[in-house]
Short mmCIF file of C-alpha atoms and ligand atoms in Angstrom, two decimals:
data_model
loop_
_atom_site.label_atom_id
_atom_site.label_comp_id
_atom_site.label_asym_id
_atom_site.label_seq_id
_atom_site.Cartn_x
_atom_site.Cartn_y
_atom_site.Cartn_z
CA MET A 151 0.00 0.00 0.00
CA ASN A 152 3.08 2.24 0.24
CA ARG A 153 3.69 4.85 -2.42
CA ARG A 154 6.80 6.92 -3.07
CA VAL A 155 6.54 9.98 -5.31
CA HIS A 156 9.76 11.53 -6.55
CA ILE A 157 9.84 15.31 -6.85
CA ASP A 158 12.35 15.97 -9.60
CA LEU A 159 14.15 19.25 -9.00
CA GLY A 160 17.74 18.44 -9.89
CA GLU A 161 19.95 18.64 -6.82
CA ARG A 162 16.95 19.72 -4.74
CA SER A 163 15.02 16.52 -5.61
CA TYR A 164 13.33 14.55 -2.85
CA ASP A 165 10.78 11.83 -2.19
CA VAL A 166 7.33 11.97 -0.69
CA VAL A 167 6.49 8.69 1.05
CA VAL A 168 2.78 8.00 1.48
CA ALA A 169 1.70 5.05 3.63
CA PRO A 170 -0.29 4.02 6.68
CA ASN A 171 1.55 3.39 9.97
CA LEU A 172 4.61 5.15 8.59
CA LEU A 173 5.80 6.97 11.71
CA GLY A 174 6.55 3.80 13.65
CA ASP A 175 8.55 2.49 10.73
CA CYS A 176 10.49 5.36 9.20
CA ASP A 177 13.94 5.01 10.81
CA ALA A 178 15.43 3.61 7.62
CA ALA A 179 14.04 6.48 5.53
CA LEU A 180 15.14 9.19 7.96
CA ALA A 181 18.48 7.92 9.27
CA PRO A 182 20.54 8.77 6.15
CA LEU A 183 19.04 12.27 6.06
CA VAL A 184 19.33 13.02 9.76
CA ARG A 185 22.77 11.42 10.12
CA ALA A 186 22.46 11.49 13.92
CA ARG A 187 22.27 15.31 13.87
CA ARG A 188 20.11 17.15 16.36
CA ILE A 189 16.47 17.54 15.30
CA ALA A 190 14.52 20.72 16.08
CA LEU A 191 10.95 19.43 15.97
CA VAL A 192 8.38 22.15 15.36
CA THR A 193 4.76 21.34 16.15
CA ASP A 194 1.53 22.87 17.44
CA PRO A 195 0.03 22.25 20.90
CA TRP A 196 -2.54 19.63 19.82
CA VAL A 197 -0.23 17.62 17.59
CA GLY A 198 2.60 17.89 20.12
CA ASP A 199 0.44 16.55 22.93
CA ASN A 200 -1.52 13.92 21.03
CA LEU A 201 0.53 12.61 18.11
CA LEU A 202 4.12 13.26 19.16
CA PRO A 203 4.29 10.62 21.94
CA ALA A 204 3.96 7.79 19.39
CA PHE A 205 6.70 9.37 17.22
CA ALA A 206 9.09 10.11 20.11
CA PRO A 207 10.78 6.67 20.32
CA THR A 208 11.76 6.92 16.65
CA LEU A 209 13.15 10.42 17.25
CA ASP A 210 15.06 9.21 20.32
CA ALA A 211 16.76 6.59 18.19
CA LEU A 212 17.53 8.96 15.30
CA SER A 213 18.58 12.03 17.23
CA PRO A 214 19.22 11.58 20.96
CA GLY A 215 19.33 15.35 21.60
CA TRP A 216 16.16 16.27 19.68
CA THR A 217 14.13 19.19 21.04
CA ARG A 218 10.45 20.10 20.74
CA PHE A 219 9.44 23.66 19.78
CA THR A 220 5.75 24.49 19.96
CA VAL A 221 4.16 27.27 17.92
CA SER A 222 0.69 28.48 18.82
CA GLY A 223 -2.02 26.70 16.84
CA GLY A 224 -3.87 28.47 14.03
CA GLU A 225 -3.06 31.28 11.64
CA ALA A 226 -1.72 33.52 14.45
CA ALA A 227 1.49 31.47 14.39
CA LYS A 228 2.03 32.55 10.78
CA SER A 229 3.09 36.07 11.69
CA PHE A 230 6.25 38.11 12.22
CA ALA A 231 5.68 37.75 15.98
CA GLY A 232 5.24 33.99 15.62
CA ILE A 233 8.39 33.52 13.53
CA GLU A 234 10.39 35.80 15.83
CA ALA A 235 9.36 33.82 18.90
CA LEU A 236 10.19 30.52 17.22
CA LEU A 237 13.62 31.68 16.02
CA LYS A 238 14.41 33.06 19.48
CA ASP A 239 13.44 29.76 21.13
CA MET A 240 15.57 27.81 18.70
CA LEU A 241 18.61 30.09 19.11
CA ASP A 242 18.20 30.03 22.91
CA ALA A 243 18.27 26.24 22.71
CA GLY A 244 21.46 26.27 20.63
CA ILE A 245 19.97 25.16 17.32
CA ASP A 246 22.59 25.83 14.65
CA ARG A 247 23.56 25.07 11.07
CA GLY A 248 24.28 21.46 11.97
CA CYS A 249 20.69 20.77 13.02
CA VAL A 250 17.66 19.58 11.06
CA LEU A 251 14.23 21.18 11.39
CA LEU A 252 11.37 18.68 11.30
CA ALA A 253 7.92 20.23 10.85
CA PHE A 254 5.31 17.94 12.43
CA GLY A 255 1.75 19.19 12.03
CA GLY A 256 -0.73 20.75 9.62
CA GLY A 257 -0.13 23.45 7.04
CA VAL A 258 0.42 26.12 9.68
CA VAL A 259 3.30 24.21 11.25
CA GLY A 260 4.65 23.36 7.80
CA ASP A 261 4.61 26.99 6.73
CA VAL A 262 6.07 28.55 9.86
CA GLY A 263 8.54 25.67 10.31
CA GLY A 264 9.62 25.88 6.68
CA PHE A 265 10.10 29.64 6.93
CA ALA A 266 12.15 29.26 10.13
CA ALA A 267 14.33 26.59 8.47
CA ALA A 268 14.96 28.94 5.55
CA LEU A 269 15.94 31.83 7.83
CA LEU A 270 17.94 30.20 10.62
CA MET A 271 21.65 30.52 9.79
CA ARG A 272 20.52 31.35 6.23
CA GLY A 273 18.99 27.94 5.86
CA ILE A 274 19.10 24.55 7.56
CA ASP A 275 17.81 21.16 6.38
CA LEU A 276 14.05 20.68 6.50
CA ILE A 277 11.94 17.52 6.85
CA GLN A 278 8.16 17.66 6.52
CA VAL A 279 5.89 15.26 8.40
CA PRO A 280 2.40 16.59 7.60
CA THR A 281 -0.52 15.51 9.79
CA THR A 282 -3.59 16.98 8.05
CA LEU A 283 -5.02 16.01 4.66
CA MET A 284 -4.48 19.62 3.51
CA ALA A 285 -0.81 19.44 4.45
CA GLN A 286 -0.30 15.94 3.02
CA VAL A 287 -1.80 16.66 -0.40
CA ASP A 288 -0.77 20.26 -0.74
CA SER A 289 1.24 22.42 1.63
CA SER A 290 4.11 20.05 2.57
CA VAL A 291 5.08 19.51 -1.07
CA GLY A 292 6.58 22.13 -3.36
CA GLY A 293 8.83 24.05 -0.98
CA LYS A 294 6.73 27.15 -0.46
CA ASN A 295 6.35 28.60 3.01
CA ALA A 296 4.85 31.85 4.19
CA ILE A 297 3.52 34.01 6.98
CA ASN A 298 0.63 36.47 6.89
CA THR A 299 0.88 40.24 7.26
CA ALA A 300 -1.62 43.03 7.71
CA HIS A 301 -1.74 43.20 3.90
CA GLY A 302 -3.00 39.67 3.52
CA LYS A 303 -2.31 35.96 3.72
CA ASN A 304 0.95 34.31 2.67
CA LEU A 305 2.56 37.52 1.42
CA VAL A 306 5.98 36.99 3.01
CA GLY A 307 7.90 33.75 2.62
CA THR A 308 10.56 31.80 0.80
CA PHE A 309 11.12 28.67 -1.23
CA LEU A 310 12.91 25.88 0.64
CA GLN A 311 12.49 22.33 -0.58
CA PRO A 312 12.40 19.65 2.15
CA LYS A 313 14.80 16.68 2.13
CA ILE A 314 11.88 14.26 2.44
CA VAL A 315 8.13 14.36 3.15
CA LEU A 316 6.57 11.55 5.18
CA ALA A 317 2.80 11.43 4.79
CA ASP A 318 1.41 8.89 7.26
CA VAL A 319 -2.28 8.55 6.41
CA SER A 320 -2.97 6.77 9.72
CA LEU A 321 -2.51 10.17 11.40
CA LEU A 322 -5.66 11.35 9.61
CA ALA A 323 -7.82 9.06 11.77
CA SER A 324 -8.10 11.75 14.46
CA LEU A 325 -8.60 14.67 12.06
CA PRO A 326 -11.85 16.58 12.71
CA GLU A 327 -14.46 15.96 9.99
CA ILE A 328 -14.36 19.60 8.88
CA GLU A 329 -10.57 19.46 8.36
CA LEU A 330 -10.88 16.23 6.38
CA ARG A 331 -13.47 17.76 4.06
CA SER A 332 -11.42 20.93 3.72
CA GLY A 333 -8.41 18.90 2.56
CA TYR A 334 -10.70 17.00 0.23
CA GLY A 335 -11.49 20.27 -1.57
CA GLU A 336 -7.82 20.34 -2.67
CA VAL A 337 -8.00 16.65 -3.62
CA VAL A 338 -10.91 17.38 -5.98
CA LYS A 339 -8.89 20.26 -7.44
CA CYS A 340 -6.02 17.85 -8.17
CA ALA A 341 -8.33 15.31 -9.83
CA LEU A 342 -9.82 18.04 -12.06
CA LEU A 343 -6.29 18.98 -13.13
CA ARG A 344 -5.42 15.35 -13.81
CA GLY A 345 -8.31 14.00 -15.86
CA GLU A 346 -11.23 11.64 -16.29
CA ARG A 347 -9.59 8.59 -14.74
CA GLU A 348 -8.66 10.35 -11.48
CA PHE A 349 -11.98 12.16 -11.15
CA ALA A 350 -13.99 9.00 -11.84
CA TRP A 351 -11.90 7.20 -9.21
CA LEU A 352 -12.92 9.82 -6.63
CA GLU A 353 -16.56 9.46 -7.67
CA ASP A 354 -16.38 5.68 -7.22
CA ASN A 355 -14.46 5.78 -3.93
CA LEU A 356 -15.85 8.80 -2.08
CA GLU A 357 -17.46 6.78 0.72
CA ARG A 358 -14.23 4.87 1.37
CA ILE A 359 -12.26 8.11 1.44
CA LEU A 360 -14.61 9.86 3.86
CA ALA A 361 -14.61 6.71 6.04
CA ARG A 362 -10.78 7.09 6.08
CA ASP A 363 -10.04 3.71 4.60
CA PRO A 364 -6.20 3.69 4.70
CA ALA A 365 -5.78 2.26 1.20
CA ALA A 366 -8.13 4.88 -0.25
CA LEU A 367 -6.32 7.66 1.63
CA VAL A 368 -2.96 6.50 0.28
CA GLU A 369 -4.40 6.74 -3.24
CA VAL A 370 -5.82 10.24 -2.81
CA VAL A 371 -2.73 11.65 -1.09
CA ALA A 372 -0.44 10.08 -3.70
CA MET A 373 -2.64 11.43 -6.50
CA GLY A 374 -2.51 14.93 -4.99
CA VAL A 375 1.24 14.78 -4.49
CA GLU A 376 1.84 13.48 -8.02
CA THR A 377 -0.26 16.30 -9.42
CA LYS A 378 1.72 18.90 -7.54
CA ALA A 379 5.01 17.10 -8.35
CA ARG A 380 4.40 17.30 -12.10
CA ILE A 381 3.51 20.95 -12.03
CA VAL A 382 6.18 22.02 -9.52
CA SER A 383 8.92 20.12 -11.37
CA GLU A 384 8.16 22.17 -14.45
CA ASP A 385 8.02 25.49 -12.62
CA GLU A 386 9.64 25.40 -9.17
CA LEU A 387 9.59 29.15 -8.61
CA ASP A 388 6.02 29.80 -9.72
CA ARG A 389 6.69 31.79 -12.87
CA GLY A 390 4.24 30.07 -15.20
CA ARG A 391 2.68 26.60 -15.20
CA ARG A 392 2.62 26.40 -11.41
CA ALA A 393 -0.31 28.80 -11.62
CA LEU A 394 -2.41 25.78 -12.64
CA VAL A 395 -2.42 24.52 -9.04
CA ASN A 396 -4.49 27.63 -8.33
CA LEU A 397 -7.57 26.21 -10.05
CA GLY A 398 -10.55 27.59 -8.10
CA HIS A 399 -8.28 29.80 -6.00
CA THR A 400 -8.87 33.20 -7.65
CA PHE A 401 -12.48 32.76 -6.53
CA ALA A 402 -11.58 31.14 -3.20
CA HIS A 403 -9.20 33.90 -2.13
CA ALA A 404 -11.76 36.58 -2.99
CA PHE A 405 -14.42 34.74 -0.95
CA GLU A 406 -11.99 34.46 1.98
CA THR A 407 -11.07 38.15 1.77
CA GLN A 408 -14.72 39.21 1.59
CA ALA A 409 -15.88 37.05 4.49
CA GLY A 410 -12.74 37.58 6.60
CA PHE A 411 -10.17 34.82 7.03
CA GLY A 412 -11.15 32.04 9.37
CA GLU A 413 -14.90 32.29 8.71
CA PHE A 414 -14.76 28.92 6.96
CA PRO A 415 -11.95 26.46 6.18
CA HIS A 416 -9.81 27.21 3.12
CA GLY A 417 -10.82 23.97 1.38
CA TYR A 418 -14.50 24.95 1.62
CA ALA A 419 -13.74 28.20 -0.21
CA VAL A 420 -11.76 26.15 -2.75
CA ALA A 421 -14.76 23.85 -3.33
CA THR A 422 -17.05 26.80 -4.08
CA GLY A 423 -14.24 28.27 -6.18
CA LEU A 424 -13.95 25.04 -8.20
CA ALA A 425 -17.69 25.09 -8.90
CA CYS A 426 -17.36 28.72 -10.05
CA ALA A 427 -14.28 27.99 -12.20
CA ALA A 428 -16.20 25.16 -13.88
CA ASP A 429 -19.25 27.35 -14.42
CA LEU A 430 -17.16 30.20 -15.83
CA SER A 431 -15.36 27.76 -18.15
CA ALA A 432 -18.73 26.59 -19.47
CA ARG A 433 -19.97 30.16 -19.97
CA LEU A 434 -16.91 30.85 -22.10
CA GLY A 435 -17.71 27.80 -24.18
CA ALA A 436 -14.70 25.84 -22.98
CA LEU A 437 -16.35 23.17 -20.80
CA ALA A 438 -19.44 21.04 -21.37
CA PRO A 439 -22.34 22.04 -19.06
CA ALA A 440 -22.77 18.38 -18.12
CA THR A 441 -19.24 18.41 -16.67
CA VAL A 442 -20.08 21.45 -14.53
CA GLU A 443 -23.04 19.49 -13.17
CA ARG A 444 -20.83 16.47 -12.54
CA VAL A 445 -18.23 18.51 -10.63
CA THR A 446 -20.77 20.33 -8.44
CA GLU A 447 -22.62 17.08 -7.74
CA HIS A 448 -19.42 15.41 -6.53
CA LEU A 449 -18.52 18.34 -4.27
CA ARG A 450 -22.06 18.25 -2.81
CA ARG A 451 -21.82 14.51 -2.17
CA ALA A 452 -18.58 15.19 -0.27
CA GLY A 453 -20.46 17.66 1.95
CA LEU A 454 -18.66 20.64 0.46
CA PRO A 455 -20.32 23.97 -0.44
CA THR A 456 -20.78 24.88 -4.10
CA ARG A 457 -22.82 28.05 -3.54
CA LEU A 458 -21.97 31.17 -1.55
CA ASP A 459 -24.90 30.85 0.86
CA GLU A 460 -23.70 27.33 1.72
CA LEU A 461 -20.19 28.67 2.29
CA ALA A 462 -21.41 31.35 4.71
CA GLY A 463 -25.12 31.91 5.09
CA ASP A 464 -25.18 35.13 7.09
CA GLY A 465 -24.95 38.36 5.19
CA GLU A 466 -25.07 39.23 1.55
CA TRP A 467 -22.39 38.38 -0.98
CA ARG A 468 -22.05 41.33 -3.37
CA ALA A 469 -20.71 40.50 -6.79
CA ALA A 470 -18.95 43.84 -7.27
CA ALA A 471 -17.14 43.53 -3.95
CA ILE A 472 -15.91 40.03 -4.82
CA GLU A 473 -14.69 41.31 -8.19
CA ARG A 474 -12.81 44.13 -6.45
CA SER A 475 -11.09 41.62 -4.16
CA MET A 476 -9.95 39.70 -7.22
CA LEU A 477 -8.19 42.81 -8.49
CA HIS A 478 -6.02 42.80 -5.36
CA ASP A 479 -5.15 39.12 -5.68
CA LYS A 480 -1.47 38.14 -5.91
CA LYS A 481 -2.28 36.62 -9.29
CA THR A 482 -3.53 39.90 -10.70
CA VAL A 483 -0.83 41.44 -12.84
CA ALA A 484 -1.19 44.95 -14.29
CA GLY A 485 -4.90 45.00 -13.51
CA ARG A 486 -5.62 41.71 -15.26
CA THR A 487 -6.98 38.97 -13.05
CA HIS A 488 -5.75 35.49 -13.95
CA PHE A 489 -8.23 32.62 -13.93
CA VAL A 490 -7.43 28.95 -14.29
CA LEU A 491 -10.17 27.53 -16.52
CA LEU A 492 -11.00 24.00 -17.65
CA GLU A 493 -11.45 22.93 -21.24
CA ASP A 494 -12.15 19.43 -20.00
CA LEU A 495 -11.19 17.23 -17.06
CA GLY A 496 -7.38 17.22 -17.13
CA LYS A 497 -7.18 20.17 -19.53
CA PRO A 498 -6.60 23.36 -17.52
CA CYS A 499 -5.60 26.64 -19.09
CA VAL A 500 -4.90 30.13 -17.77
CA SER A 501 -6.77 33.20 -19.02
CA ASP A 502 -6.26 36.85 -18.17
CA ALA A 503 -8.99 37.96 -20.55
CA VAL A 504 -12.24 36.79 -18.98
CA PRO A 505 -15.05 39.15 -20.04
CA PRO A 506 -16.39 40.96 -16.96
CA ALA A 507 -19.97 40.08 -17.92
CA ALA A 508 -19.23 36.34 -17.85
CA LEU A 509 -17.54 36.64 -14.47
CA ARG A 510 -20.54 38.54 -13.12
CA GLU A 511 -22.92 35.85 -14.40
CA THR A 512 -20.89 33.15 -12.66
CA LEU A 513 -20.95 35.05 -9.37
CA LEU A 514 -24.73 35.49 -9.65
CA TRP A 515 -25.02 31.78 -10.48
CA ALA A 516 -23.13 31.09 -7.23
CA GLY A 517 -25.63 33.19 -5.29
CA ALA A 518 -24.01 36.63 -5.14
CA VAL A 519 -26.31 39.65 -5.49
CA ASP A 520 -25.95 42.13 -8.29
CA GLY A 521 -25.11 45.75 -7.61
CA GLY A 522 -23.07 47.15 -4.78
CA GLU A 523 -20.93 48.95 -7.35
CA ALA A 524 -20.59 52.04 -5.18
CA GLY A 525 -18.51 50.51 -2.45
CA ALA A 526 -20.13 47.44 -0.89
N1 NAD B 178 2.86 26.39 1.55
C1 NAD B 178 1.90 25.95 0.75
O1 NAD B 178 2.16 25.57 -0.40
C2 NAD B 178 0.50 25.86 1.28
C3 NAD B 178 -0.48 25.21 0.53
C4 NAD B 178 -1.76 25.08 1.09
C5 NAD B 178 -2.02 25.59 2.36
N2 NAD B 178 -1.04 26.22 3.05
C6 NAD B 178 -1.29 26.76 4.39
O2 NAD B 178 -1.69 25.71 5.25
C7 NAD B 178 -2.48 26.27 6.30
C8 NAD B 178 -3.66 25.37 6.54
O3 NAD B 178 -3.21 24.08 6.91
P1 NAD B 178 -4.17 23.05 7.65
O4 NAD B 178 -5.47 23.03 6.97
O5 NAD B 178 -3.40 21.80 7.80
O6 NAD B 178 -4.43 23.76 9.06
P2 NAD B 178 -3.71 23.69 10.51
O7 NAD B 178 -2.27 23.48 10.38
O8 NAD B 178 -4.18 24.89 11.23
O9 NAD B 178 -4.37 22.40 11.15
C9 NAD B 178 -5.75 22.39 11.42
C10 NAD B 178 -6.07 21.87 12.82
O10 NAD B 178 -5.92 20.44 12.85
C11 NAD B 178 -5.15 20.05 13.96
N3 NAD B 178 -4.52 18.80 13.59
C12 NAD B 178 -3.40 18.63 12.83
N4 NAD B 178 -3.21 17.33 12.58
C13 NAD B 178 -4.20 16.66 13.21
C14 NAD B 178 -4.55 15.29 13.31
N5 NAD B 178 -3.85 14.33 12.67
N6 NAD B 178 -5.65 14.95 14.05
C15 NAD B 178 -6.39 15.92 14.64
N7 NAD B 178 -6.13 17.22 14.57
C16 NAD B 178 -5.04 17.59 13.85
C17 NAD B 178 -4.23 21.19 14.22
O11 NAD B 178 -3.78 21.20 15.56
C18 NAD B 178 -5.13 22.38 13.90
O12 NAD B 178 -5.91 22.71 15.03
C19 NAD B 178 -2.86 27.65 5.86
O13 NAD B 178 -2.14 28.60 6.62
C20 NAD B 178 -2.43 27.72 4.42
O14 NAD B 178 -2.05 29.02 4.01
C21 NAD B 178 0.21 26.36 2.54
ZN1 ZN B 179 -5.56 25.88 -1.55
#
């Protein structure tokens, strides 16, 4: 049931190992990378208290002097204050260039841990051990890390590829339902980028996935990682094709900005964004309407929102305000908002010339209200 996906980036290449019960059995994979050096393990309070004890004996054997560093849970850790506190703790504890940083947790720990590894002594080795579905399929792979600033999410960060990623799907057994579904939003995104075979597999196996069948989870995590691996290998520094992994995200980020971050999980915004990207693609004549129906139906079956009132029911969603948020998106260049569209399952393309009227129709289709031009 084990899968190993190679991320091909020349001398920065590494493997992502996906398997159940991996943490109790990863000494052989980690020993040559750790080489008995001291591990600085970064985690959050919940993961540190509940999942770390089972991992500790392996760490004891690999790195007798390993030390735990705990960042506060949630987005607050992804801040200048959070990174400063973490770096201070690590320097106080004598972490230096000869140490290895191991990020053990969800995407927050992966991002703040990855950023700290890039900054400490101008860069120390990084190992990612993601514990949420979101982190296993998406954030632990690709080498991006970031913190948030007053100007928005993920605006300050670096690229630092890990030496290895260990995705133990057994850790997902304790994941809250809402976090599992949120990660699944990214899984659906990956299948749409891949093609008919992958999407049909999700349709046929959804119940097994949501029931956390280990074999099914290995398949979905490996599929997500392979998708990202292909795209990242072609465009490590996000200058072109890597934009494709943002399918649904121009919409999702605007919904998150409008509602305020933390109102709903990121993957829920992605699900609604995928439905919108499919609808917009159909309006532009690129995608068959039956495929839009198929995509929204699958998201609904997974318990994910495909309309704005399902994403957040209180308050009005104003189309003009959402469009304005899109103009401030990182992907907007010289006033042109970039959308990833679908010509078919597995056939994404990027457009910076979506007619405003078509975009407005899609937002209305998703349940936004017209008007609000004068500053909603
Ligand atoms: N760098 C990237 O390429 C990239 C990509 C996608 C997302 N991200 C970032 O990832 C973050 C979101 O990550 P996330 O969704 O993993 O959130 P998270 O890290 O906040 O984890 C969610 C919650 O689940 C808990 N948790 C973690 N593992 C658990 C487990 N096995 N069982 C039970 N509870 C567990 C955590 O303690 C936390 O409370 C965002 O900040 C986002 O910007 C980064
Ligand atoms: Zn995302």
